[in-house]
Short mmCIF file of N, CA and C in Angstrom, two decimals:
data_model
loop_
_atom_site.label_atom_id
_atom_site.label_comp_id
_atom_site.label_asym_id
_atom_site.label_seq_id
_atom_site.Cartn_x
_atom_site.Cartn_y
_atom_site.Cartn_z
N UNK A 1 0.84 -1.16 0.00
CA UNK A 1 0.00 0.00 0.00
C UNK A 1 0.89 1.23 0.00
N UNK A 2 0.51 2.37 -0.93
CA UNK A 2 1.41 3.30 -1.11
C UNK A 2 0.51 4.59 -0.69
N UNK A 3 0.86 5.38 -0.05
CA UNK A 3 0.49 6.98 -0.02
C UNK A 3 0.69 7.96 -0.87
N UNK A 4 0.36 7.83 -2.09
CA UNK A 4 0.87 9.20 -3.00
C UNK A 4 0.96 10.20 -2.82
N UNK A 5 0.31 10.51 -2.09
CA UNK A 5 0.49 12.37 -1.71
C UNK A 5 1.90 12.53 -0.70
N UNK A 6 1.91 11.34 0.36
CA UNK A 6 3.02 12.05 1.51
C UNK A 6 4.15 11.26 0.88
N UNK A 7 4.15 10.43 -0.63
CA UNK A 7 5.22 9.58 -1.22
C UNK A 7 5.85 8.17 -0.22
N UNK A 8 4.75 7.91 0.67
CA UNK A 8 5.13 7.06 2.31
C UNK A 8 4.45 5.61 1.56
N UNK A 9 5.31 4.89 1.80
CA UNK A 9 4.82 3.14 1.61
C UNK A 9 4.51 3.06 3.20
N UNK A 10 3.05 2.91 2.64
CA UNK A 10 2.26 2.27 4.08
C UNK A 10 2.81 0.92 4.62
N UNK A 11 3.05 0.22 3.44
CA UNK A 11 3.29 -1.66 3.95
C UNK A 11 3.60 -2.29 2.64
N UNK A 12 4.46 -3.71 2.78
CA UNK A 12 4.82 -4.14 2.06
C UNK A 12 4.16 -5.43 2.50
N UNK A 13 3.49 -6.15 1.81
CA UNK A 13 2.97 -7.48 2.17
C UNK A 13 2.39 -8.47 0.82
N UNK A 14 2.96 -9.89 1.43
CA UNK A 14 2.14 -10.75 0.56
C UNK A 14 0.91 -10.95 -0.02
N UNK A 15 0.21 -10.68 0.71
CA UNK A 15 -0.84 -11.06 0.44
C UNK A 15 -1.94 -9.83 1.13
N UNK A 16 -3.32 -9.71 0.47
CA UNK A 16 -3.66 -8.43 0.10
C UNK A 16 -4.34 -7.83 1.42
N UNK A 17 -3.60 -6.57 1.61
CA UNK A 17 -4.23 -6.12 3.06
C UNK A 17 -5.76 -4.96 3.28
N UNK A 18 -6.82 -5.99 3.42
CA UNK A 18 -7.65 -5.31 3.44
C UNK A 18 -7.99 -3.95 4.44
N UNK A 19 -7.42 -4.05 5.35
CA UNK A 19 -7.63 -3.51 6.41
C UNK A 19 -7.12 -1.69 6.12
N UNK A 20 -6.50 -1.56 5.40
CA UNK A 20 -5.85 -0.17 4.56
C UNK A 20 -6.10 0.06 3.58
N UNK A 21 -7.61 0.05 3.32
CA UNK A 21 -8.00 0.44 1.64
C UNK A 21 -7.57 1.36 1.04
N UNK A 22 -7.60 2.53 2.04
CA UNK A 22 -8.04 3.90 1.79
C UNK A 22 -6.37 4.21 0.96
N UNK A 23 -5.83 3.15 0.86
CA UNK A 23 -4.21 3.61 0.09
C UNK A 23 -4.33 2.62 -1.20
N UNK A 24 -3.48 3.69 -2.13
CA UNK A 24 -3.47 2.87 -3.75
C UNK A 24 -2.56 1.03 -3.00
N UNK A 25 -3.29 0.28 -3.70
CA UNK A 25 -2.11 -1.19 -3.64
C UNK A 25 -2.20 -1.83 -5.07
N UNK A 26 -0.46 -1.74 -4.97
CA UNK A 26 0.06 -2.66 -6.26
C UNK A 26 0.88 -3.99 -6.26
N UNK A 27 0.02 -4.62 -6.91
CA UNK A 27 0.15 -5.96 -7.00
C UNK A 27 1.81 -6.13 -7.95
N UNK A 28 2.44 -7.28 -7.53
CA UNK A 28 3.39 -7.43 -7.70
C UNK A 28 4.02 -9.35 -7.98
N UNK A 29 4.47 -9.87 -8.57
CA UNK A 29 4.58 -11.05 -8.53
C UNK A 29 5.03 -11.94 -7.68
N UNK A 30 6.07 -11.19 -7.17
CA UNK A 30 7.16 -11.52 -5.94
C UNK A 30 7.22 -10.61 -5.52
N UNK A 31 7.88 -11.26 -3.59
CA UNK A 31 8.22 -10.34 -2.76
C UNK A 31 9.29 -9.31 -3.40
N UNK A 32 9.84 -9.79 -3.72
CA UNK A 32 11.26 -9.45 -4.38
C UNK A 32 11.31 -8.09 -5.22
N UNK A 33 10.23 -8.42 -5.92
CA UNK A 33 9.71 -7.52 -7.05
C UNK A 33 9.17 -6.57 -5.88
N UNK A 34 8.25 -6.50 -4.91
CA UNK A 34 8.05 -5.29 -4.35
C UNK A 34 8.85 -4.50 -3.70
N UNK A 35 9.84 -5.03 -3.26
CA UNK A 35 11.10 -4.58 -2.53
C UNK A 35 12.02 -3.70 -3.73
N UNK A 36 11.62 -4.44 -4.56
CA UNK A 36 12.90 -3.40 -5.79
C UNK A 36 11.72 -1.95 -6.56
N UNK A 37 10.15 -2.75 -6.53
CA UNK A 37 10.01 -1.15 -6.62
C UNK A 37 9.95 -0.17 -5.52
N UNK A 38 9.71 -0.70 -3.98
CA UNK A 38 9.79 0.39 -2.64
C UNK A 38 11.43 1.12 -3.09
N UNK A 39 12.30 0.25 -3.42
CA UNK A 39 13.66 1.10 -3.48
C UNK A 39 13.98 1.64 -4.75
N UNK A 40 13.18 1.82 -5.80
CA UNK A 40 13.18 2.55 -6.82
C UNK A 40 12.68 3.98 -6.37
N UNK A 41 11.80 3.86 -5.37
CA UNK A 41 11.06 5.05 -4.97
C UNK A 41 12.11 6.03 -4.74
N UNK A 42 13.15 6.76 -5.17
CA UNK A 42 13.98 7.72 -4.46
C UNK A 42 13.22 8.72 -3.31
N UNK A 43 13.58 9.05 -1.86
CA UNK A 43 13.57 9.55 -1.16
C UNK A 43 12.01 9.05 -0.49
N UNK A 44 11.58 7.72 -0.39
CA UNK A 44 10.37 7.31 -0.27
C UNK A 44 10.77 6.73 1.51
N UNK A 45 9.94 7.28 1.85
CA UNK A 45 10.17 6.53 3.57
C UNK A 45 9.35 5.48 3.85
N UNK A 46 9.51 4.30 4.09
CA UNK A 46 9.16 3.13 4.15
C UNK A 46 8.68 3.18 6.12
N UNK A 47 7.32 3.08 5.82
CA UNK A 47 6.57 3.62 7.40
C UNK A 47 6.56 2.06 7.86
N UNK A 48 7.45 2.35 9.28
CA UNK A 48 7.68 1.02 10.27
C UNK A 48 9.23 0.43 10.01
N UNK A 49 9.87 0.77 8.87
CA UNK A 49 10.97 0.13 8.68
C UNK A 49 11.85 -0.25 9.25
N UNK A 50 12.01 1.17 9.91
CA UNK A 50 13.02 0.83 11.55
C UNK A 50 12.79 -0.32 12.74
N UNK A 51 11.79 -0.26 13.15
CA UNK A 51 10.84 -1.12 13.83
C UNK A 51 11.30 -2.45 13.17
N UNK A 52 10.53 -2.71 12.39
CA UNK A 52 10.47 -3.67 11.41
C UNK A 52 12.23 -4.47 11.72
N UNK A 53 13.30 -3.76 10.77
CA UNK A 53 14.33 -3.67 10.90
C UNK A 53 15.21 -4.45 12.22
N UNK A 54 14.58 -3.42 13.35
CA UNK A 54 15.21 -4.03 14.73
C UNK A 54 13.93 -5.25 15.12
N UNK A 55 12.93 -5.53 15.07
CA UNK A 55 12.69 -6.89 15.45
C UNK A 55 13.21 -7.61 14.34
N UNK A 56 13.56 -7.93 13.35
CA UNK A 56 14.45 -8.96 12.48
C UNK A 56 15.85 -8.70 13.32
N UNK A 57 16.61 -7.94 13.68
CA UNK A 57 17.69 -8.24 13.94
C UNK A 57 17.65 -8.58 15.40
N UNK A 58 16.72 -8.68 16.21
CA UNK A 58 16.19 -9.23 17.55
C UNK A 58 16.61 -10.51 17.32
N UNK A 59 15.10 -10.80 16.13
CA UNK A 59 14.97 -12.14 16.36
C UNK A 59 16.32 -13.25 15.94
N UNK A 60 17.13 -12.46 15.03
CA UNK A 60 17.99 -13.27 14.44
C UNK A 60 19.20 -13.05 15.64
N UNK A 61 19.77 -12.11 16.20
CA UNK A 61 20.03 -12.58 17.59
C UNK A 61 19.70 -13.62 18.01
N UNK A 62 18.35 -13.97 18.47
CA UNK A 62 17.56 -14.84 19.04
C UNK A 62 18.58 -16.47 18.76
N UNK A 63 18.18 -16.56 17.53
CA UNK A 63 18.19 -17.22 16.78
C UNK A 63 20.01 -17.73 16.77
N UNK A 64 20.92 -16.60 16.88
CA UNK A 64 22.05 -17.01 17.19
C UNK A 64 22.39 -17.55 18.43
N UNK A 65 21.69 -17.03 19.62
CA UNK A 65 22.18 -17.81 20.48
C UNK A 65 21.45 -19.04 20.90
N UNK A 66 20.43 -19.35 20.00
CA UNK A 66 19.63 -20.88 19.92
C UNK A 66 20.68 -21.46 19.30
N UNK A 67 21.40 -21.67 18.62
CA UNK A 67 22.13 -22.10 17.66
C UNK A 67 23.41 -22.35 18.85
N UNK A 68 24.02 -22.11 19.43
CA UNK A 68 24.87 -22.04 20.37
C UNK A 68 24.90 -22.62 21.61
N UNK A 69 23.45 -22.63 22.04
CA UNK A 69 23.20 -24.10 23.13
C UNK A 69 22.64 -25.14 22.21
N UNK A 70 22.03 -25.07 21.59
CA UNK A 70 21.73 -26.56 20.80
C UNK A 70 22.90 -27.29 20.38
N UNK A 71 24.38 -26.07 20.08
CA UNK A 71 25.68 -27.21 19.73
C UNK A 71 25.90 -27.32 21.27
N UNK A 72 25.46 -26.77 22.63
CA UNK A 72 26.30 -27.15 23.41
C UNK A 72 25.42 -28.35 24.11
N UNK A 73 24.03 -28.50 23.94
CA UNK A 73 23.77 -29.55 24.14
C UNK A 73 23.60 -30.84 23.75
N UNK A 74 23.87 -30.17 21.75
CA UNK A 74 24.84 -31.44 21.52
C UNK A 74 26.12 -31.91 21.51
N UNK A 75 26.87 -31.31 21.73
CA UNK A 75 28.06 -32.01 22.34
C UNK A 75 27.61 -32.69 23.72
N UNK A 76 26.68 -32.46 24.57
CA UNK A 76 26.66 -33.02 25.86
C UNK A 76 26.27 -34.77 25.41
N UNK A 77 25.24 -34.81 24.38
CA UNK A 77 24.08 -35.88 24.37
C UNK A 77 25.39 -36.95 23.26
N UNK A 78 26.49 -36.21 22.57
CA UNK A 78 27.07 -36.83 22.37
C UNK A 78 28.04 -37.97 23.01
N UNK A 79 27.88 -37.48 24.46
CA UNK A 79 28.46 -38.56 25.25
C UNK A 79 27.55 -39.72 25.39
N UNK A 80 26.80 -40.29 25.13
CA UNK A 80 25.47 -41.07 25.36
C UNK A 80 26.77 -42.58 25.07
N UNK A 81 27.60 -42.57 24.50
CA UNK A 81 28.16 -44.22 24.09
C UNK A 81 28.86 -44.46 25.33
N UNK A 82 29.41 -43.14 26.17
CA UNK A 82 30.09 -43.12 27.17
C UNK A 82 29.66 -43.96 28.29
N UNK A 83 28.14 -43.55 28.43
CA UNK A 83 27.38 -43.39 29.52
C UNK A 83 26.81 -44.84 29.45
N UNK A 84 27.05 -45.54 27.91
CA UNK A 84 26.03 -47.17 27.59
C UNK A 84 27.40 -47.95 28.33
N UNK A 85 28.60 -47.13 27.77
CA UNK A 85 29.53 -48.13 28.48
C UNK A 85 29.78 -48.10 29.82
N UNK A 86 29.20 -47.77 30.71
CA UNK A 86 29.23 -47.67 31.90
C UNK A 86 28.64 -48.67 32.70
N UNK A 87 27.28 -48.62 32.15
CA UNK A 87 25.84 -49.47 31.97
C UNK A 87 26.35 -51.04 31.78
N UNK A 88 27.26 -51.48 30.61
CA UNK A 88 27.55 -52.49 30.50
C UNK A 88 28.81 -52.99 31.39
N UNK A 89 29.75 -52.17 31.75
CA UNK A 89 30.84 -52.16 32.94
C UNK A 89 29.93 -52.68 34.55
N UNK A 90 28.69 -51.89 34.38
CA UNK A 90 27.97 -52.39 35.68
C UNK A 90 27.09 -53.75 35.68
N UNK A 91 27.24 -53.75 34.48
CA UNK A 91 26.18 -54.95 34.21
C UNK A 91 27.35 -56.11 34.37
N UNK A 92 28.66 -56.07 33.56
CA UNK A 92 29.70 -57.28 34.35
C UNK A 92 30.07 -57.57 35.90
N UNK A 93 29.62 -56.55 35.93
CA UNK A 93 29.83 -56.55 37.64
C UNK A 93 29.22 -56.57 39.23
N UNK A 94 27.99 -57.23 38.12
CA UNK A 94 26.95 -57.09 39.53
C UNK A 94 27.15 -58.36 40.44
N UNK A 95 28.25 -58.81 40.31
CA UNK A 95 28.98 -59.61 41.37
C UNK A 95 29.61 -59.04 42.60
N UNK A 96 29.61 -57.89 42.49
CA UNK A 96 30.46 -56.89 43.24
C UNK A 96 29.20 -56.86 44.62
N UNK A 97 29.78 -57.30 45.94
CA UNK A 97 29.41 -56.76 47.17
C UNK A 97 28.98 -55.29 46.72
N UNK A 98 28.23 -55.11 47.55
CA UNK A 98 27.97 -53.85 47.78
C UNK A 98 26.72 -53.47 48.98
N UNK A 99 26.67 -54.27 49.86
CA UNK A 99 25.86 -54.60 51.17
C UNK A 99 26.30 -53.26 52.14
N UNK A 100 27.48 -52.48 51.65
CA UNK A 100 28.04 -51.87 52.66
C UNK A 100 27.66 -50.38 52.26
N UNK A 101 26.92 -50.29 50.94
CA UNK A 101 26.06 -49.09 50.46
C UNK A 101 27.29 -47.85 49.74
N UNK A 102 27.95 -48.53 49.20
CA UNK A 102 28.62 -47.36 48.86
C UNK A 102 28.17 -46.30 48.07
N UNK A 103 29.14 -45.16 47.36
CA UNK A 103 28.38 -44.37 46.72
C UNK A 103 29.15 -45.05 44.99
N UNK A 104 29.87 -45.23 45.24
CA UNK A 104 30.56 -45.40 43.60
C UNK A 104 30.95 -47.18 43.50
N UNK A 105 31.50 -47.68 42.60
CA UNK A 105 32.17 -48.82 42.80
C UNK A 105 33.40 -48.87 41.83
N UNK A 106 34.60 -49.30 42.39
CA UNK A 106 35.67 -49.29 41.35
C UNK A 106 35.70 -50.61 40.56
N UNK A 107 35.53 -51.06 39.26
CA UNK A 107 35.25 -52.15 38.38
C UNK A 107 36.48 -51.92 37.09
N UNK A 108 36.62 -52.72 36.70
CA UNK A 108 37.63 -53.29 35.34
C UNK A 108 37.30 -52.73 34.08
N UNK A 109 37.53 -51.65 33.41
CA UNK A 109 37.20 -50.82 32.09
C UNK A 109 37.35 -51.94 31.37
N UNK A 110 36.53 -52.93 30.57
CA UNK A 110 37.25 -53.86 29.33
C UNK A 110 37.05 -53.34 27.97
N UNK A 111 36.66 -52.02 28.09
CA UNK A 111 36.92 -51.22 26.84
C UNK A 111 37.93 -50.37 26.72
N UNK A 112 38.92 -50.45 28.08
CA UNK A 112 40.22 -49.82 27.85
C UNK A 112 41.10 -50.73 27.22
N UNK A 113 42.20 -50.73 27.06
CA UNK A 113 43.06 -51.44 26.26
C UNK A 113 44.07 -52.20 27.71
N UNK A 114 44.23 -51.60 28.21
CA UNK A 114 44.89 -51.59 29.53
C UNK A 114 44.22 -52.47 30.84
N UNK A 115 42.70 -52.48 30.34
CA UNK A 115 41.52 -53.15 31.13
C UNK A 115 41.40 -52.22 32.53
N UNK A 116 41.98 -50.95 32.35
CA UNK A 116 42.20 -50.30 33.48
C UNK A 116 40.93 -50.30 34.46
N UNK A 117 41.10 -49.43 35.99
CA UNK A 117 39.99 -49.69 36.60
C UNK A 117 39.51 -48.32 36.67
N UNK A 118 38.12 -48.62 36.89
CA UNK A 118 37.14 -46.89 36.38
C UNK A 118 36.33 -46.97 37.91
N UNK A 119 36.13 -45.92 38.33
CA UNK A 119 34.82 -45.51 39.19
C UNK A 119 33.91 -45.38 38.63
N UNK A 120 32.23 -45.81 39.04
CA UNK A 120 31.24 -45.34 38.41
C UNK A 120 30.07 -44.76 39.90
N UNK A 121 29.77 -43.92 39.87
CA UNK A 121 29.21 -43.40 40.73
C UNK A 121 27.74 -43.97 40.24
N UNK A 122 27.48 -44.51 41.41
CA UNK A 122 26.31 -45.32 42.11
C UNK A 122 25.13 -44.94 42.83
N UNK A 123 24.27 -45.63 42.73
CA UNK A 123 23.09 -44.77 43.88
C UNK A 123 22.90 -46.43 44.88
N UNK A 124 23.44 -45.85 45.94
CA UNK A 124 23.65 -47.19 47.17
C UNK A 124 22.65 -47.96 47.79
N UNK A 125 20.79 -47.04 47.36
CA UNK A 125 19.80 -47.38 47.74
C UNK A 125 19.23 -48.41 46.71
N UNK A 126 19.49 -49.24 45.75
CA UNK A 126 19.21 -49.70 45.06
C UNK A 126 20.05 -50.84 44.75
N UNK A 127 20.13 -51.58 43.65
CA UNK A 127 20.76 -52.97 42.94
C UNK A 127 21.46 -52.21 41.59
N UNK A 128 22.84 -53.13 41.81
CA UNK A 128 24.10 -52.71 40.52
C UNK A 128 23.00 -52.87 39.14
N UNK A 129 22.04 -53.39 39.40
CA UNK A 129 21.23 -54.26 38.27
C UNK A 129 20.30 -52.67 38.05
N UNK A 130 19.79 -52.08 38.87
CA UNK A 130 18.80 -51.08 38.83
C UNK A 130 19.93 -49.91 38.45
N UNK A 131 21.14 -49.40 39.03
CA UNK A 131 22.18 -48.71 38.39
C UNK A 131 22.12 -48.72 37.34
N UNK A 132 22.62 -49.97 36.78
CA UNK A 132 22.95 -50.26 35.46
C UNK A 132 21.63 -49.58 34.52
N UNK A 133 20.34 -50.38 35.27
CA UNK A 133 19.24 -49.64 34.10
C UNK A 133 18.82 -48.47 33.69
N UNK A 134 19.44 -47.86 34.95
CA UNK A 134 19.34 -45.97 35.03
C UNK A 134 19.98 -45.46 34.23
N UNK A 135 21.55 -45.75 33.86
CA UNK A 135 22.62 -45.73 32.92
C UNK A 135 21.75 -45.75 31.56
N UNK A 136 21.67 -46.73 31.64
CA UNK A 136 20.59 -47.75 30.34
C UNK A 136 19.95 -46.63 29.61
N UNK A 137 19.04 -45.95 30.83
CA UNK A 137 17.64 -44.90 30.70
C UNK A 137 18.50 -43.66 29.87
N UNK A 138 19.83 -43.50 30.41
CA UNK A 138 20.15 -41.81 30.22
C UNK A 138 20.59 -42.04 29.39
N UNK A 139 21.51 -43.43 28.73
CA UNK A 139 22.04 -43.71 27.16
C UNK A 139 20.58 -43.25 26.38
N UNK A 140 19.81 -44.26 26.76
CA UNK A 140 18.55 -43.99 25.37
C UNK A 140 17.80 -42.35 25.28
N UNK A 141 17.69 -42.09 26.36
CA UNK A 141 17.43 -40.25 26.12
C UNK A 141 18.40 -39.77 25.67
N UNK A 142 19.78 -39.99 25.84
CA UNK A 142 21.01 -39.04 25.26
C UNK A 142 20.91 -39.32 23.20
N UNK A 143 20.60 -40.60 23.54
CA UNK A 143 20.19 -40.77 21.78
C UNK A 143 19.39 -40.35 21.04
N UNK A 144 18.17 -40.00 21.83
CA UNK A 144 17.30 -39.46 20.95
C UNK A 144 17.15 -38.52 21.11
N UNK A 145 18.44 -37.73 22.21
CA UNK A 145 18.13 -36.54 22.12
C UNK A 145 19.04 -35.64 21.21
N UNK A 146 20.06 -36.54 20.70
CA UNK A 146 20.90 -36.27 19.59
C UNK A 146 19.85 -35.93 18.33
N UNK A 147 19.06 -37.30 17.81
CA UNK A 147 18.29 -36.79 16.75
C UNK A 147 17.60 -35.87 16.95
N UNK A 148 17.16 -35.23 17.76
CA UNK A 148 16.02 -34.47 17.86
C UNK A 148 17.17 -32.94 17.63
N UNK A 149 18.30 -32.44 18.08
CA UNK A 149 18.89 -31.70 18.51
C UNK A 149 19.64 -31.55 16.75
N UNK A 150 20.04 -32.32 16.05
CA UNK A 150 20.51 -32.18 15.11
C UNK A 150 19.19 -31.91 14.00
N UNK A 151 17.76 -32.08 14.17
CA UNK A 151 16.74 -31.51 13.58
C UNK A 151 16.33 -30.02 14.06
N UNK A 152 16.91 -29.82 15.05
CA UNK A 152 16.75 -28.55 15.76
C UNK A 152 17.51 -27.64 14.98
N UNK A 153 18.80 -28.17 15.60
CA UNK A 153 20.03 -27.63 14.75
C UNK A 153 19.61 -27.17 12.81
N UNK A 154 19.49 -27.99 12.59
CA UNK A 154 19.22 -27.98 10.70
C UNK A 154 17.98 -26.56 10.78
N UNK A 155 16.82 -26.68 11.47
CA UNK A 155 15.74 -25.68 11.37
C UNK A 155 16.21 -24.06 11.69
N UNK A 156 16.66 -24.18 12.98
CA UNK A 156 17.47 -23.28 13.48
C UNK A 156 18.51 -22.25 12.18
N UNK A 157 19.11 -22.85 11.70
CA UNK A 157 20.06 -22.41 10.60
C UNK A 157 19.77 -22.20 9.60
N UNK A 158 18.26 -22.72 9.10
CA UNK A 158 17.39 -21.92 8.19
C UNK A 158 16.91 -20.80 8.62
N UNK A 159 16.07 -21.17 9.76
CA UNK A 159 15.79 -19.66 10.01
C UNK A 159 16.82 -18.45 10.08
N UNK A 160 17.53 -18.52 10.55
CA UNK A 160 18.69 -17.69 10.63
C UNK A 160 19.11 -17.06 9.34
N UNK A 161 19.48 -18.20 8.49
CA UNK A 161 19.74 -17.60 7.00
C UNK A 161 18.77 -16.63 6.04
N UNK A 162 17.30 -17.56 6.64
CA UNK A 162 16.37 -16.44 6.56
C UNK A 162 17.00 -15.13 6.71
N UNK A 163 16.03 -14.81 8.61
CA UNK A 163 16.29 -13.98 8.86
C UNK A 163 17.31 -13.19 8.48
N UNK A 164 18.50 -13.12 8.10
CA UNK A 164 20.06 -12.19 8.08
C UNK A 164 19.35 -12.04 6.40
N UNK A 165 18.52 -12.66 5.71
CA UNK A 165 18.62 -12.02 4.15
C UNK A 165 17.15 -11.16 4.48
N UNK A 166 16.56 -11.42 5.15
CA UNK A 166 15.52 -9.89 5.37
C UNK A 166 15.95 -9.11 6.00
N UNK A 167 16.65 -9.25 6.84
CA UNK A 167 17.23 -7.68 7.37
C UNK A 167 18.63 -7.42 6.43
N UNK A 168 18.82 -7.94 6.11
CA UNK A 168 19.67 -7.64 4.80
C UNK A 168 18.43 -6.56 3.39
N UNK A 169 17.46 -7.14 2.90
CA UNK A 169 16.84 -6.48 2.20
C UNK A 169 16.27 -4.90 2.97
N UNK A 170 16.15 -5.27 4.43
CA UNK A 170 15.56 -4.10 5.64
C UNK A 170 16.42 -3.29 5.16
N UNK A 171 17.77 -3.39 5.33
CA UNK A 171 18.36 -2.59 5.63
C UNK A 171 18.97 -1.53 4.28
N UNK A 172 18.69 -2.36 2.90
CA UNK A 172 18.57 -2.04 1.58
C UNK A 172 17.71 -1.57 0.76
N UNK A 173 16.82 -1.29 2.04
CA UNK A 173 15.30 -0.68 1.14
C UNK A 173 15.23 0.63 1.10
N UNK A 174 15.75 1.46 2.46
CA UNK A 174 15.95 2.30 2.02
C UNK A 174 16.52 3.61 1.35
N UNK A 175 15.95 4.36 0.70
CA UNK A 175 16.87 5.22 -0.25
C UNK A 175 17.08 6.43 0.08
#
């Protein structure tokens, strides 16, 4: 919608805004195409732009630091093979006393090369067998919380690319 008299673009929009008759509107094929005639307009003030402008660069902020815990919580969920091998370290070992309630138990790594010995911190109110399944529990959430986090991730980085090419056009519109 355009103002001819004050030379002011009321709005730039897809699709047709009834709500502002009272201004000439020209239809256009693409967004694209309306954006290159608002900036053909020499000395045309584009009403809201600023506005406009700083919530796109809000949101794409936003949007950067989503992008920045989603890698840091995937790197976390990436430990999930860590956490299965733990699970199975406890599961060889539920031979191990443990009547005396400890908090951890020291057991035989046989995924080290060395067969070295590992601590695994324990919950003393329970069975190496119920440990183990808790382990079990946080492997299978750490896995699916990988897929879910790397679909996050992928969406996330569209939007973003979005966003940075509209406030890219924001910031090119006007003349």
């Amino acid at each position: 919608a355009y103002d001819a008299k004050k030379k002011k673009i009321i709005a730039i929009s897809p699709i047709p805004l009834h709500h502002i008759s009272d201004y000439k509107a020209q239809s256009f094929p693409t967004i694209s195409a309306a954006i290159a005639f608002a900036i053909s307009l020499k000395g045309t003030i584009i009403a809201g732009q600023p506005e406009l402008l700083k919530f796109v660069q809000n949101e794409l902020r936003r949007q950067q630091k989503k992008q920045t815990l989603l890698a840091k919580e995937y790197h976390s969920a990436t430990k999930a093979d860590d956490i299965r091998k733990l699970a199975d370290i406890l599961m060889a070992n539920l031979y191990q006393d443990i009547s005396h309630h400890p908090t951890a138990i020291t057991a035989i790594d046989y995924y080290d090369e060395n067969c070295a010995e590992i601590e695994i911190a324990i919950d003393p109110t329970i069975s190496l067998a119920d440990n183990a399944q808790k382990y079990y529990a946080k492997y299978n959430k750490l896995k699916r919380a990988q897929t879910m986090l790397e679909e996050q991730q992928h969406i996330c980085l569209e939007e973003t690319a979005y966003l940075a090419s509209v406030a890219n056009s924001l910031e090119h519109i006007t003349t």
